[in-house]
Amino acid sequence: MKLLLSFLLLLTTYGSLVAQRSEPEFENSVNLLFGLNQVAIGGFNIEANLFVDRFSFDYSHGVNLMLTNNRLEAGADKEQNLDIILPWTTGFGAGYRFDNWFNVRVEPKWHKWRLYDAGAAQHNANLLGSYTTFTLGLGAYANWRPFKRSDNLLRGIMIVPSLRWWPKLSSSLDNDELRYTNPTSEQTEVHQAREIGFGNTAFFGSISVGYSVRF
């Protein structure tokens, strides 16, 4: 809750500062971005943005994101010796631009989860269970173009850091619980439907790189 309040306070403060300035000249553009965080965990993510006047729209799709037991797991999932894979995560967003640099979006997203015993080959014979979750939250994005003043193709290069709060609203599981037989303990274990963010929370940050074309 403290993180959420800090996040909202930051957005409010920034919005107030922007409102005190003269009306910025908004650049209409189409952007194509690729996530660096997703590559770091063995996957891939592509995102397309459309910016028109004060409004922003996006669609993103990630594949093969791996939360393996020896890298990113913690708590009960680590204790149960699980590898958790997201074969896909997808969704869209719509929001508001304070200026050409900073925008905030409301983002509904869907995520597919698959569970395996740690180190097991990731095919159907070893699948312990699968489910989907739905999240709805906010994303704050900074669109930095380091070569914006260049008069050549470098001007379209973008670096986009972001902070996101995507709480899980629902899952395909009854009571958000998956019961399965754990190959390590040979006992029935309970896996709780996960949040999408860092440390099984709704919060996470990322950095994307890509290219922007104005129109």
Backbone as a chain_set.jsonl record, in Angstrom:
{"seq": "MKLLLSFLLLLTTYGSLVAQRSEPEFENSVNLLFGLNQVAIGGFNIEANLFVDRFSFDYSHGVNLMLTNNRLEAGADKEQNLDIILPWTTGFGAGYRFDNWFNVRVEPKWHKWRLYDAGAAQHNANLLGSYTTFTLGLGAYANWRPFKRSDNLLRGIMIVPSLRWWPKLSSSLDNDELRYTNPTSEQTEVHQAREIGFGNTAFFGSISVGYSVRF", "coords": {"N": [[0.819, -1.198, 0.0], [1.972, 1.235, 0.749], [3.798, 1.549, -1.316], [2.03, 1.878, -3.469], [0.709, 4.272, -2.751], [2.887, 6.019, -2.826], [3.504, 5.858, -5.52], [1.155, 6.939, -6.716], [1.294, 9.504, -5.621], [3.617, 10.465, -6.821], [2.786, 10.569, -9.522], [0.703, 12.473, -9.325], [2.1, 14.76, -8.44], [3.859, 15.19, -10.583], [1.995, 15.618, -12.653], [0.819, 18.013, -11.748], [2.964, 19.806, -11.951], [3.376, 19.775, -14.72], [0.956, 20.868, -15.569], [1.22, 23.509, -14.878], [2.864, 24.523, -16.759], [3.253, 25.946, -20.072], [1.087, 24.934, -22.802], [2.182, 21.935, -24.208], [3.657, 20.997, -27.391], [2.335, 18.394, -28.966], [3.614, 15.411, -30.323], [2.511, 13.331, -32.819], [2.769, 9.848, -33.176], [3.938, 6.54, -34.127], [5.12, 3.718, -32.465], [7.464, 1.058, -32.099], [8.419, -1.406, -29.893], [10.721, -3.362, -27.87], [11.042, -5.543, -25.153], [13.549, -5.508, -22.653], [13.761, -6.753, -20.157], [12.275, -9.094, -20.455], [13.794, -10.56, -22.272], [15.932, -11.124, -20.623], [14.939, -13.122, -18.978], [14.688, -15.267, -20.599], [12.717, -15.0, -22.548], [10.546, -13.182, -24.811], [9.284, -10.022, -25.825], [7.017, -7.918, -27.488], [5.886, -4.676, -28.324], [3.501, -2.336, -29.43], [2.886, 1.069, -29.953], [0.586, 3.803, -30.177], [0.432, 7.206, -30.469], [-1.606, 9.951, -30.228], [-2.297, 13.263, -30.276], [-3.172, 14.113, -27.019], [-3.47, 11.517, -26.246], [-2.751, 8.038, -25.618], [-2.169, 4.75, -26.847], [-1.797, 1.204, -26.706], [-0.568, -2.088, -27.573], [0.604, -5.178, -26.387], [2.629, -8.149, -26.371], [3.935, -10.977, -24.882], [6.148, -13.821, -24.797], [7.077, -17.103, -23.645], [8.203, -16.687, -21.006], [10.262, -17.25, -18.273], [10.139, -18.271, -15.01], [12.193, -19.61, -13.354], [13.14, -22.036, -10.829], [15.668, -21.646, -9.638], [16.265, -19.004, -10.057], [14.259, -16.803, -10.026], [12.245, -17.46, -8.278], [10.495, -17.544, -5.115], [9.475, -17.97, -1.657], [6.533, -20.012, -1.201], [6.418, -21.185, -3.757], [9.087, -21.653, -4.381], [9.795, -23.333, -2.298], [8.237, -25.519, -2.951], [9.607, -26.441, -5.075], [9.332, -25.608, -7.811], [9.256, -24.907, -11.321], [8.112, -22.196, -13.114], [6.386, -21.21, -15.917], [5.528, -18.74, -18.289], [3.847, -19.129, -21.062], [2.571, -17.289, -22.648], [1.74, -13.811, -22.421], [-0.488, -11.164, -22.597], [-2.14, -8.193, -23.87], [-3.666, -4.892, -23.732], [-3.574, -1.258, -23.693], [-4.68, 2.02, -22.687], [-4.362, 5.515, -22.47], [-3.182, 8.658, -21.091], [-1.319, 11.484, -22.09], [0.934, 13.539, -20.444], [2.936, 15.088, -21.42], [5.221, 15.048, -24.249], [7.054, 13.332, -23.227], [6.159, 11.883, -20.965], [3.712, 9.502, -19.968], [0.644, 7.96, -18.819], [-1.119, 4.912, -18.41], [-4.115, 2.936, -18.431], [-4.364, -0.541, -18.037], [-5.529, -3.538, -19.107], [-4.699, -6.961, -18.833], [-3.85, -10.335, -19.807], [-2.663, -13.482, -18.63], [-0.897, -16.499, -19.048], [-0.125, -19.371, -17.203], [2.133, -22.046, -16.519], [3.042, -24.956, -14.757], [5.874, -26.778, -13.649], [7.894, -29.451, -12.341], [10.966, -28.514, -10.856], [13.58, -28.197, -13.148], [12.604, -30.164, -14.823], [11.832, -31.406, -18.11], [10.082, -29.294, -20.303], [7.386, -30.276, -21.316], [4.151, -31.679, -22.185], [3.84, -34.113, -20.785], [5.12, -33.747, -18.38], [3.754, -31.717, -17.186], [2.425, -30.071, -14.424], [0.247, -28.509, -13.901], [-1.937, -25.879, -15.104], [-3.05, -22.493, -15.675], [-4.934, -19.413, -16.109], [-4.594, -15.88, -15.556], [-6.118, -12.682, -14.881], [-5.281, -9.321, -15.035], [-5.616, -5.904, -13.996], [-4.551, -2.69, -14.193], [-2.286, 0.081, -13.674], [0.116, 1.788, -15.716], [3.106, 3.63, -15.865], [5.004, 5.579, -18.023], [8.068, 6.592, -19.512], [9.125, 8.21, -22.322], [11.992, 8.288, -23.854], [14.026, 9.802, -26.192], [17.094, 9.644, -27.177], [18.489, 10.684, -29.345], [16.967, 12.699, -30.419], [17.252, 15.262, -31.56], [18.736, 14.822, -33.759], [19.372, 14.819, -37.326], [19.033, 12.576, -38.842], [18.36, 9.028, -39.311], [18.769, 8.15, -36.721], [17.274, 9.623, -34.969], [14.836, 8.457, -34.35], [15.244, 6.449, -32.479], [14.355, 4.895, -29.421], [14.236, 4.78, -25.837], [12.597, 3.303, -23.231], [11.81, 3.448, -20.055], [9.74, 2.041, -17.457], [7.176, 1.928, -14.913], [4.996, -0.271, -13.312], [1.8, -1.219, -12.074], [-0.002, -3.872, -11.669], [-2.471, -5.419, -10.434], [-3.769, -8.67, -9.668], [-6.957, -9.601, -10.654], [-8.599, -11.766, -11.138], [-8.709, -15.36, -11.696], [-8.473, -18.467, -13.55], [-8.792, -20.504, -11.794], [-10.458, -22.308, -9.161], [-11.138, -20.556, -6.264], [-8.639, -19.407, -6.572], [-6.673, -21.384, -6.328], [-4.479, -24.057, -7.04], [-4.356, -27.458, -6.912], [-2.079, -30.1, -6.769], [-0.058, -33.044, -7.437], [3.012, -33.208, -6.018], [6.088, -33.969, -7.468], [8.515, -34.111, -6.065], [8.023, -34.099, -3.239], [6.062, -35.973, -3.209], [3.553, -35.491, -2.309], [0.26, -34.031, -1.999], [0.122, -30.769, -3.011], [-0.514, -27.212, -2.644], [-0.823, -24.625, -4.847], [-0.858, -21.176, -5.071], [-2.573, -18.91, -7.18], [-0.605, -16.748, -9.073], [0.663, -13.368, -8.666], [1.701, -10.946, -11.119], [3.975, -9.441, -10.83], [7.215, -8.345, -9.444], [8.629, -10.527, -7.019], [6.239, -11.893, -6.569], [4.283, -9.903, -6.385], [2.117, -7.092, -7.239], [3.597, -5.138, -8.425], [6.013, -3.996, -10.772], [8.918, -3.129, -12.723], [10.276, -2.095, -15.889], [12.403, -1.991, -18.836], [12.316, -0.917, -22.132], [13.335, -0.97, -25.563], [13.383, 0.617, -28.781], [11.848, 1.929, -31.763], [10.645, 5.017, -33.118], [8.232, 6.495, -35.209], [7.199, 9.466, -36.55], [4.098, 11.131, -37.437]], "CA": [[0.0, 0.0, 0.0], [2.861, 2.387, 0.769], [4.326, 1.709, -2.665], [0.964, 2.414, -4.302], [0.513, 5.679, -2.412], [4.043, 6.756, -3.343], [3.346, 5.886, -6.97], [0.113, 7.907, -7.033], [1.792, 10.82, -5.259], [4.549, 10.852, -7.868], [2.011, 10.939, -10.706], [-0.008, 13.711, -9.039], [3.076, 15.845, -8.406], [4.322, 15.45, -11.948], [0.894, 16.208, -13.399], [0.658, 19.393, -11.324], [4.049, 20.589, -12.532], [3.124, 19.921, -16.156], [-0.199, 21.738, -15.758], [1.639, 24.878, -14.682], [3.638, 24.947, -17.907], [2.475, 26.233, -21.266], [0.642, 23.753, -23.523], [3.252, 21.378, -25.036], [3.311, 20.593, -28.745], [2.358, 16.94, -28.958], [4.04, 14.734, -31.546], [1.821, 12.084, -33.131], [3.783, 8.871, -33.572], [3.771, 5.1, -33.975], [6.365, 3.187, -31.909], [7.616, -0.391, -31.957], [9.344, -1.59, -28.775], [11.063, -4.715, -27.448], [11.383, -5.521, -23.74], [14.835, -6.081, -22.252], [13.55, -7.641, -19.012], [11.78, -10.386, -20.919], [14.94, -11.284, -22.836], [16.769, -11.565, -19.507], [14.389, -14.339, -18.38], [14.561, -16.295, -21.616], [11.558, -14.831, -23.407], [10.499, -12.133, -25.822], [8.087, -9.191, -25.729], [6.902, -6.871, -28.491], [4.853, -3.704, -27.961], [3.229, -1.293, -30.414], [2.241, 2.246, -29.378], [0.054, 4.871, -31.013], [0.244, 8.454, -29.73], [-2.344, 10.949, -30.991], [-2.588, 14.39, -29.388], [-2.867, 13.792, -25.619], [-3.892, 10.152, -25.941], [-1.812, 6.956, -25.924], [-2.766, 3.429, -26.984], [-0.75, 0.209, -26.921], [-0.811, -3.523, -27.495], [1.86, -5.879, -26.147], [2.52, -9.607, -26.299], [5.166, -11.633, -24.468], [6.137, -15.28, -24.919], [8.121, -17.96, -23.078], [8.852, -16.055, -19.856], [10.601, -18.368, -17.393], [10.423, -17.994, -13.607], [12.753, -20.883, -12.918], [13.3, -22.157, -9.38], [16.963, -21.168, -9.129], [16.514, -17.625, -10.468], [13.316, -15.759, -9.641], [11.213, -17.929, -7.379], [10.647, -17.32, -3.677], [8.319, -18.375, -0.885], [5.976, -21.352, -1.357], [6.76, -21.748, -5.068], [10.458, -22.167, -4.304], [9.766, -24.467, -1.373], [7.629, -26.652, -3.651], [10.557, -26.848, -6.119], [8.61, -25.428, -9.064], [9.57, -24.003, -12.422], [6.864, -21.608, -13.596], [6.583, -20.662, -17.254], [4.434, -18.032, -18.931], [3.963, -19.273, -22.509], [2.182, -16.012, -23.236], [1.092, -12.757, -21.649], [-0.938, -10.277, -23.67], [-3.134, -7.203, -23.49], [-3.591, -3.57, -24.349], [-3.661, -0.148, -22.765], [-5.093, 3.326, -23.192], [-4.038, 6.469, -21.429], [-3.108, 10.111, -21.231], [0.03, 12.058, -22.121], [1.153, 14.841, -19.829], [3.743, 15.773, -22.438], [5.796, 14.063, -25.16], [7.974, 12.468, -22.498], [5.571, 11.088, -19.882], [2.305, 9.13, -20.125], [0.093, 6.977, -17.884], [-2.132, 4.124, -19.104], [-4.884, 1.857, -17.805], [-3.911, -1.691, -18.811], [-6.007, -4.9, -18.868], [-3.76, -7.953, -19.37], [-4.118, -11.743, -19.534], [-1.398, -14.196, -18.451], [-0.997, -17.95, -18.979], [0.886, -19.944, -16.333], [2.303, -23.505, -16.569], [3.887, -25.396, -13.652], [6.661, -28.005, -13.813], [8.906, -29.726, -11.327], [12.188, -27.795, -11.219], [14.529, -28.933, -13.971], [11.947, -31.128, -15.704], [11.595, -30.965, -19.484], [8.811, -28.565, -20.358], [6.413, -30.799, -22.263], [2.876, -31.998, -21.528], [3.937, -35.262, -19.875], [5.622, -33.286, -17.087], [2.969, -30.57, -16.742], [1.748, -30.255, -13.135], [-1.002, -27.758, -13.923], [-1.881, -24.595, -15.806], [-4.189, -21.606, -15.43], [-4.774, -18.042, -16.605], [-4.987, -14.797, -14.658], [-6.453, -11.397, -15.479], [-4.859, -8.187, -14.22], [-6.041, -4.585, -14.457], [-3.821, -1.738, -13.387], [-1.736, 1.297, -14.258], [1.517, 1.831, -16.115], [3.673, 4.966, -16.079], [6.034, 5.379, -19.035], [8.888, 7.73, -19.938], [9.603, 7.999, -23.683], [13.242, 9.032, -24.033], [14.67, 9.682, -27.503], [18.407, 10.265, -26.945], [18.985, 11.359, -30.552], [15.798, 13.399, -30.934], [17.636, 16.445, -32.333], [19.514, 14.411, -34.921], [18.669, 14.993, -38.598], [19.089, 11.322, -39.591], [17.494, 7.965, -38.799], [18.984, 7.936, -35.29], [16.332, 10.4, -34.16], [13.692, 7.651, -33.951], [15.579, 5.46, -31.45], [13.694, 5.167, -28.145], [14.465, 4.002, -24.62], [11.359, 3.531, -22.48], [11.655, 2.851, -18.727], [8.354, 2.084, -16.998], [6.789, 1.382, -13.612], [3.648, -0.782, -13.52], [1.036, -1.799, -10.962], [-1.003, -4.725, -12.304], [-3.004, -6.393, -9.472], [-4.569, -9.785, -10.188], [-8.364, -9.494, -10.296], [-9.264, -13.066, -11.202], [-7.97, -16.45, -12.32], [-9.322, -19.582, -13.998], [-8.793, -21.515, -10.737], [-11.4, -22.164, -8.052], [-10.516, -19.948, -5.079], [-7.248, -19.059, -6.908], [-5.803, -22.448, -5.838], [-4.23, -25.229, -7.88], [-3.884, -28.617, -6.147], [-1.362, -31.008, -7.659], [0.844, -33.973, -6.761], [4.38, -32.727, -6.182], [6.986, -35.111, -7.697], [9.606, -34.138, -5.094], [7.527, -34.512, -1.919], [5.056, -37.003, -3.432], [2.394, -35.078, -1.542], [-0.607, -33.042, -2.636], [0.504, -29.406, -2.652], [-1.411, -26.148, -3.095], [-0.18, -23.461, -5.464], [-1.733, -20.016, -5.163], [-2.438, -18.161, -8.428], [0.432, -15.747, -8.856], [0.687, -12.014, -9.196], [2.603, -10.881, -12.263], [5.129, -8.575, -10.595], [8.392, -8.771, -8.705], [8.398, -11.151, -5.723], [4.833, -12.275, -6.477], [3.479, -8.722, -6.068], [1.525, -6.457, -8.421], [4.496, -4.081, -8.89], [7.256, -4.313, -11.457], [9.436, -2.135, -13.643], [10.928, -2.668, -17.06], [13.01, -1.084, -19.815], [12.155, -1.352, -23.509], [14.032, -0.183, -26.584], [12.686, 0.486, -30.055], [11.951, 2.995, -32.756], [9.46, 5.843, -33.23], [8.009, 7.179, -36.492], [6.194, 10.524, -36.393], [3.222, 11.369, -38.59]], "C": [[0.861, 1.259, 0.0], [3.452, 2.649, -0.609], [3.282, 2.317, -3.587], [0.746, 3.891, -4.033], [1.657, 6.544, -2.93], [3.949, 6.924, -4.852], [2.322, 6.94, -7.375], [0.543, 9.334, -6.702], [2.755, 11.347, -6.313], [3.805, 11.311, -9.116], [1.301, 12.272, -10.506], [0.931, 14.907, -9.059], [3.55, 16.204, -9.802], [3.227, 16.114, -12.77], [0.669, 17.662, -13.041], [1.727, 20.299, -11.919], [3.827, 20.826, -14.013], [1.991, 20.904, -16.407], [0.169, 23.206, -15.622], [2.452, 25.419, -15.856], [2.703, 25.291, -19.051], [2.141, 24.933, -21.986], [1.765, 23.195, -24.393], [2.754, 21.054, -26.434], [3.449, 19.081, -28.829], [2.741, 16.406, -30.328], [3.217, 13.455, -31.714], [2.841, 11.085, -33.657], [3.272, 7.446, -33.427], [5.118, 4.539, -33.529], [6.324, 1.666, -31.88], [8.724, -0.653, -30.954], [9.547, -3.064, -28.464], [11.557, -4.663, -26.006], [12.708, -6.187, -23.434], [14.678, -7.047, -21.085], [13.138, -9.039, -19.461], [12.89, -11.219, -21.548], [15.795, -11.865, -21.726], [16.24, -12.834, -18.849], [13.98, -15.345, -19.468], [13.421, -16.136, -22.591], [11.692, -13.677, -24.372], [9.215, -11.343, -25.63], [8.139, -8.105, -26.79], [5.726, -5.978, -28.114], [4.735, -2.668, -29.065], [2.468, -0.164, -29.731], [1.688, 3.144, -30.479], [-0.186, 6.075, -30.129], [-0.425, 9.472, -30.651], [-2.788, 12.05, -30.037], [-2.218, 14.004, -27.95], [-3.07, 12.313, -25.285], [-2.848, 9.12, -26.385], [-2.565, 5.624, -25.929], [-1.642, 2.426, -27.221], [-1.325, -1.197, -26.95], [0.536, -4.193, -27.289], [1.603, -7.373, -26.027], [3.887, -10.179, -25.948], [5.035, -13.135, -24.57], [7.302, -15.892, -24.145], [8.912, -17.283, -21.955], [9.041, -17.112, -18.768], [10.963, -17.892, -15.992], [10.978, -19.261, -12.981], [13.136, -20.849, -11.447], [14.597, -21.552, -8.868], [17.231, -19.717, -9.485], [15.557, -16.624, -9.823], [12.249, -16.204, -8.648], [11.549, -17.618, -5.917], [9.405, -17.857, -2.989], [7.872, -19.791, -1.188], [6.356, -21.98, -2.686], [8.18, -22.307, -5.079], [10.515, -23.394, -3.4], [9.176, -25.712, -2.042], [8.455, -27.079, -4.862], [9.932, -26.778, -7.52], [9.396, -24.569, -10.055], [8.246, -23.5, -12.974], [7.151, -20.869, -14.895], [5.328, -19.899, -17.674], [4.596, -18.205, -20.444], [3.495, -18.039, -23.26], [1.603, -15.089, -22.172], [0.745, -11.659, -22.632], [-1.963, -9.281, -23.151], [-2.875, -5.857, -24.135], [-3.69, -2.499, -23.277], [-4.125, 1.113, -23.462], [-4.859, 4.344, -22.093], [-3.898, 7.897, -21.903], [-1.644, 10.549, -21.208], [0.044, 13.405, -21.4], [1.998, 15.73, -20.735], [4.317, 14.678, -23.346], [6.657, 13.037, -24.446], [7.26, 11.466, -21.611], [4.104, 10.791, -20.151], [1.934, 8.041, -19.131], [-1.046, 6.256, -18.586], [-2.856, 3.176, -18.147], [-4.697, 0.62, -18.673], [-4.564, -2.995, -18.349], [-5.082, -5.898, -19.555], [-4.189, -9.363, -18.955], [-2.8, -12.516, -19.544], [-1.665, -15.696, -18.327], [0.166, -18.501, -18.179], [0.915, -21.462, -16.504], [3.328, -23.903, -15.519], [4.567, -26.717, -13.976], [7.511, -28.208, -12.573], [10.216, -29.099, -11.776], [13.144, -28.686, -11.998], [13.909, -29.929, -14.924], [11.796, -30.544, -17.106], [10.189, -30.386, -19.584], [7.939, -29.07, -21.505], [5.223, -31.35, -21.484], [2.965, -33.159, -20.547], [4.389, -34.847, -18.481], [4.813, -32.125, -16.514], [2.227, -30.893, -15.44], [0.41, -29.534, -13.087], [-0.82, -26.464, -14.696], [-3.137, -23.793, -15.503], [-3.919, -20.252, -16.058], [-5.178, -17.058, -15.502], [-5.3, -13.553, -15.47], [-6.024, -10.3, -14.521], [-5.399, -6.902, -14.835], [-5.358, -3.559, -13.576], [-3.336, -0.551, -14.195], [-0.287, 1.085, -14.664], [1.934, 3.271, -16.334], [4.924, 4.81, -16.938], [6.749, 6.693, -19.351], [9.466, 7.421, -21.315], [10.823, 8.884, -23.937], [13.815, 8.744, -25.418], [16.019, 10.385, -27.432], [18.953, 11.03, -28.148], [17.879, 12.175, -31.217], [16.163, 14.566, -31.846], [18.493, 16.108, -33.55], [18.692, 14.59, -36.195], [18.757, 13.74, -39.472], [18.224, 10.275, -38.892], [17.673, 7.688, -37.306], [17.922, 8.609, -34.436], [15.151, 9.563, -33.666], [13.972, 6.636, -32.864], [14.986, 5.868, -30.103], [14.185, 4.237, -27.044], [13.307, 4.336, -23.682], [11.393, 2.791, -21.145], [10.203, 2.99, -18.268], [8.229, 1.506, -15.596], [5.328, 0.973, -13.725], [3.077, -1.391, -12.238], [-0.139, -2.545, -11.573], [-1.531, -5.753, -11.291], [-3.849, -7.46, -10.171], [-6.004, -9.63, -9.708], [-9.064, -10.839, -10.306], [-8.325, -14.093, -11.819], [-8.954, -17.518, -12.755], [-9.432, -20.681, -12.95], [-9.914, -21.257, -9.735], [-10.642, -21.658, -6.83], [-9.048, -19.6, -5.302], [-6.248, -20.115, -6.433], [-5.699, -23.587, -6.844], [-3.664, -26.337, -6.996], [-3.263, -29.621, -7.106], [-0.499, -31.944, -6.823], [2.275, -33.561, -7.061], [5.333, -33.915, -6.353], [8.102, -35.218, -6.668], [9.14, -34.676, -3.745], [6.574, -35.692, -2.001], [3.809, -36.751, -2.586], [1.528, -34.142, -2.399], [-0.238, -31.664, -2.109], [-0.526, -28.423, -3.197], [-0.586, -24.984, -3.613], [-1.214, -22.348, -5.571], [-1.486, -19.285, -6.487], [-1.571, -16.927, -8.209], [0.014, -14.351, -9.306], [1.768, -11.954, -10.275], [3.912, -10.143, -11.964], [6.251, -9.203, -9.801], [7.993, -9.393, -7.369], [6.96, -11.536, -5.484], [3.977, -11.13, -5.931], [2.91, -8.157, -7.363], [2.458, -5.429, -9.052], [5.675, -4.645, -9.67], [7.647, -3.167, -12.374], [10.109, -2.818, -14.809], [11.556, -1.571, -17.904], [12.827, -1.705, -21.196], [12.954, -0.441, -24.424], [13.294, -0.376, -27.901], [12.853, 1.711, -30.921], [10.597, 3.7, -32.893], [9.414, 6.512, -34.598], [6.902, 8.211, -36.279], [5.328, 10.629, -37.648], [2.369, 12.6, -38.36]], "O": [[0.528, 2.24, -0.666], [3.597, 3.796, -1.03], [3.607, 3.18, -4.403], [0.613, 4.682, -4.967], [1.439, 7.656, -3.411], [4.268, 7.981, -5.397], [2.578, 7.744, -8.271], [0.196, 10.269, -7.423], [2.72, 12.528, -6.661], [4.157, 12.333, -9.705], [1.29, 13.11, -11.407], [0.602, 15.949, -9.626], [3.632, 17.38, -10.159], [3.492, 17.066, -13.504], [0.363, 18.473, -13.915], [1.439, 21.419, -12.34], [4.052, 21.927, -14.515], [2.052, 21.69, -17.353], [-0.504, 24.065, -16.192], [2.703, 26.621, -15.943], [1.515, 24.974, -19.014], [2.834, 23.932, -21.804], [2.268, 23.918, -25.252], [1.556, 20.856, -26.638], [4.558, 18.55, -28.769], [2.259, 16.883, -31.355], [3.231, 12.592, -30.836], [3.681, 11.43, -34.487], [2.309, 7.18, -32.707], [6.146, 4.841, -34.135], [5.271, 1.066, -31.663], [9.847, -0.181, -31.132], [8.69, -3.903, -28.742], [12.4, -3.83, -25.67], [12.971, -7.297, -23.895], [15.382, -8.054, -21.021], [13.597, -10.04, -18.912], [12.927, -12.438, -21.381], [16.325, -12.968, -21.858], [17.01, -13.559, -18.219], [13.067, -16.152, -19.288], [13.167, -17.038, -23.39], [12.796, -13.246, -24.709], [8.174, -11.916, -25.309], [9.165, -7.45, -26.976], [4.696, -6.461, -27.644], [5.741, -2.176, -29.576], [1.506, -0.417, -29.006], [2.252, 3.231, -31.57], [-0.923, 5.989, -29.146], [0.106, 9.816, -31.708], [-3.558, 11.807, -29.108], [-1.081, 13.612, -27.689], [-2.859, 11.909, -24.142], [-2.157, 9.304, -27.387], [-3.472, 5.402, -25.128], [-0.644, 2.754, -27.862], [-2.409, -1.462, -26.429], [1.514, -3.825, -27.941], [0.519, -7.808, -25.638], [4.877, -9.903, -26.626], [3.935, -13.673, -24.445], [8.365, -15.286, -24.008], [10.143, -17.304, -21.956], [8.087, -17.789, -18.386], [11.962, -17.199, -15.802], [10.311, -19.909, -12.174], [13.418, -19.79, -10.886], [14.624, -20.998, -7.769], [18.334, -19.23, -9.238], [15.999, -15.696, -9.147], [11.429, -15.39, -8.223], [12.71, -17.453, -5.542], [8.406, -18.164, -3.639], [8.699, -20.675, -1.408], [6.594, -23.186, -2.748], [8.441, -23.326, -5.718], [11.2, -24.371, -3.703], [9.577, -26.833, -1.73], [8.052, -27.979, -5.598], [9.989, -27.73, -8.299], [10.101, -23.635, -9.673], [7.355, -24.295, -13.269], [8.039, -20.02, -14.964], [4.208, -20.354, -17.443], [5.4, -17.5, -21.055], [3.956, -17.766, -24.368], [1.054, -15.534, -21.165], [1.594, -11.256, -23.428], [-2.581, -9.504, -22.11], [-1.983, -5.705, -24.97], [-3.869, -2.8, -22.097], [-3.982, 1.256, -24.676], [-5.123, 4.074, -20.922], [-4.413, 8.291, -22.949], [-0.842, 10.053, -20.416], [-0.743, 14.297, -21.715], [1.807, 16.943, -20.807], [3.94, 13.512, -23.224], [6.957, 11.982, -25.005], [7.694, 10.319, -21.504], [3.337, 11.683, -20.511], [2.792, 7.296, -18.658], [-1.851, 6.883, -19.275], [-2.274, 2.684, -17.181], [-4.845, 0.69, -19.893], [-4.192, -3.518, -17.298], [-4.72, -5.716, -20.718], [-4.8, -9.562, -17.905], [-1.923, -12.243, -20.363], [-2.556, -16.112, -17.586], [1.318, -18.149, -18.434], [-0.133, -22.099, -16.62], [4.372, -23.262, -15.398], [3.949, -27.645, -14.498], [7.811, -27.261, -11.847], [10.545, -29.147, -12.961], [13.476, -29.789, -11.564], [14.613, -30.493, -15.762], [11.649, -29.333, -17.268], [9.237, -30.924, -19.02], [7.77, -28.397, -22.522], [5.283, -31.472, -20.26], [2.227, -33.182, -19.562], [4.074, -35.525, -17.502], [5.159, -31.602, -15.455], [1.489, -31.875, -15.369], [-0.468, -29.911, -12.312], [0.302, -26.009, -14.916], [-4.164, -24.352, -15.119], [-2.8, -19.975, -16.491], [-5.994, -17.372, -14.636], [-4.82, -13.384, -16.591], [-6.357, -10.336, -13.336], [-5.613, -6.823, -16.044], [-5.553, -3.547, -12.36], [-3.885, -0.218, -15.245], [0.441, 0.309, -14.046], [1.189, 4.05, -16.929], [5.801, 4.005, -16.624], [6.13, 7.752, -19.444], [10.222, 6.461, -21.46], [10.693, 10.079, -24.201], [14.059, 7.591, -25.773], [16.086, 11.602, -27.609], [19.785, 11.924, -27.991], [17.861, 12.323, -32.439], [15.45, 14.833, -32.814], [18.923, 17.0, -34.281], [17.463, 14.524, -36.159], [18.582, 13.814, -40.688], [17.451, 10.599, -37.99], [16.815, 7.055, -36.69], [17.696, 8.205, -33.295], [14.526, 9.918, -32.667], [13.039, 6.011, -32.361], [15.093, 7.022, -29.689], [14.504, 3.072, -27.282], [13.064, 5.503, -23.375], [11.038, 1.613, -21.098], [9.517, 3.941, -18.642], [9.056, 0.709, -15.154], [4.499, 1.762, -14.178], [3.794, -1.992, -11.438], [-1.144, -1.942, -11.948], [-1.055, -6.888, -11.302], [-4.551, -7.177, -11.142], [-6.253, -9.539, -8.506], [-10.024, -11.041, -9.563], [-7.288, -13.749, -12.387], [-10.126, -17.486, -12.38], [-10.096, -21.691, -13.186], [-10.277, -20.106, -9.493], [-9.643, -22.244, -6.413], [-8.285, -19.505, -4.341], [-5.094, -19.784, -6.161], [-6.695, -24.023, -7.42], [-2.603, -26.168, -6.396], [-3.852, -29.953, -8.134], [-0.237, -31.68, -5.649], [2.702, -33.563, -8.216], [5.389, -34.783, -5.482], [8.593, -36.319, -6.417], [9.755, -35.576, -3.174], [6.301, -36.344, -0.993], [3.104, -37.684, -2.201], [1.992, -33.551, -3.374], [-0.28, -31.421, -0.903], [-1.306, -28.751, -4.091], [0.248, -24.43, -2.897], [-2.308, -22.551, -6.097], [-0.338, -19.063, -6.873], [-1.786, -16.162, -7.269], [-0.839, -14.17, -10.175], [2.645, -12.815, -10.331], [4.853, -10.209, -12.754], [6.256, -10.401, -9.52], [7.13, -8.866, -6.666], [6.49, -11.518, -4.347], [3.07, -11.346, -5.128], [3.182, -8.671, -8.448], [2.144, -4.895, -10.116], [6.266, -5.65, -9.275], [6.816, -2.342, -12.751], [10.472, -3.991, -14.725], [11.282, -0.385, -17.718], [13.144, -2.876, -21.406], [13.214, 0.717, -24.097], [12.655, -1.406, -28.117], [13.846, 2.433, -30.837], [9.544, 3.07, -32.798], [10.419, 7.028, -35.086], [5.794, 7.862, -35.873], [5.745, 10.276, -38.751], [1.566, 12.964, -39.219]]}, "num_chains": 1, "name": "protein.A"}
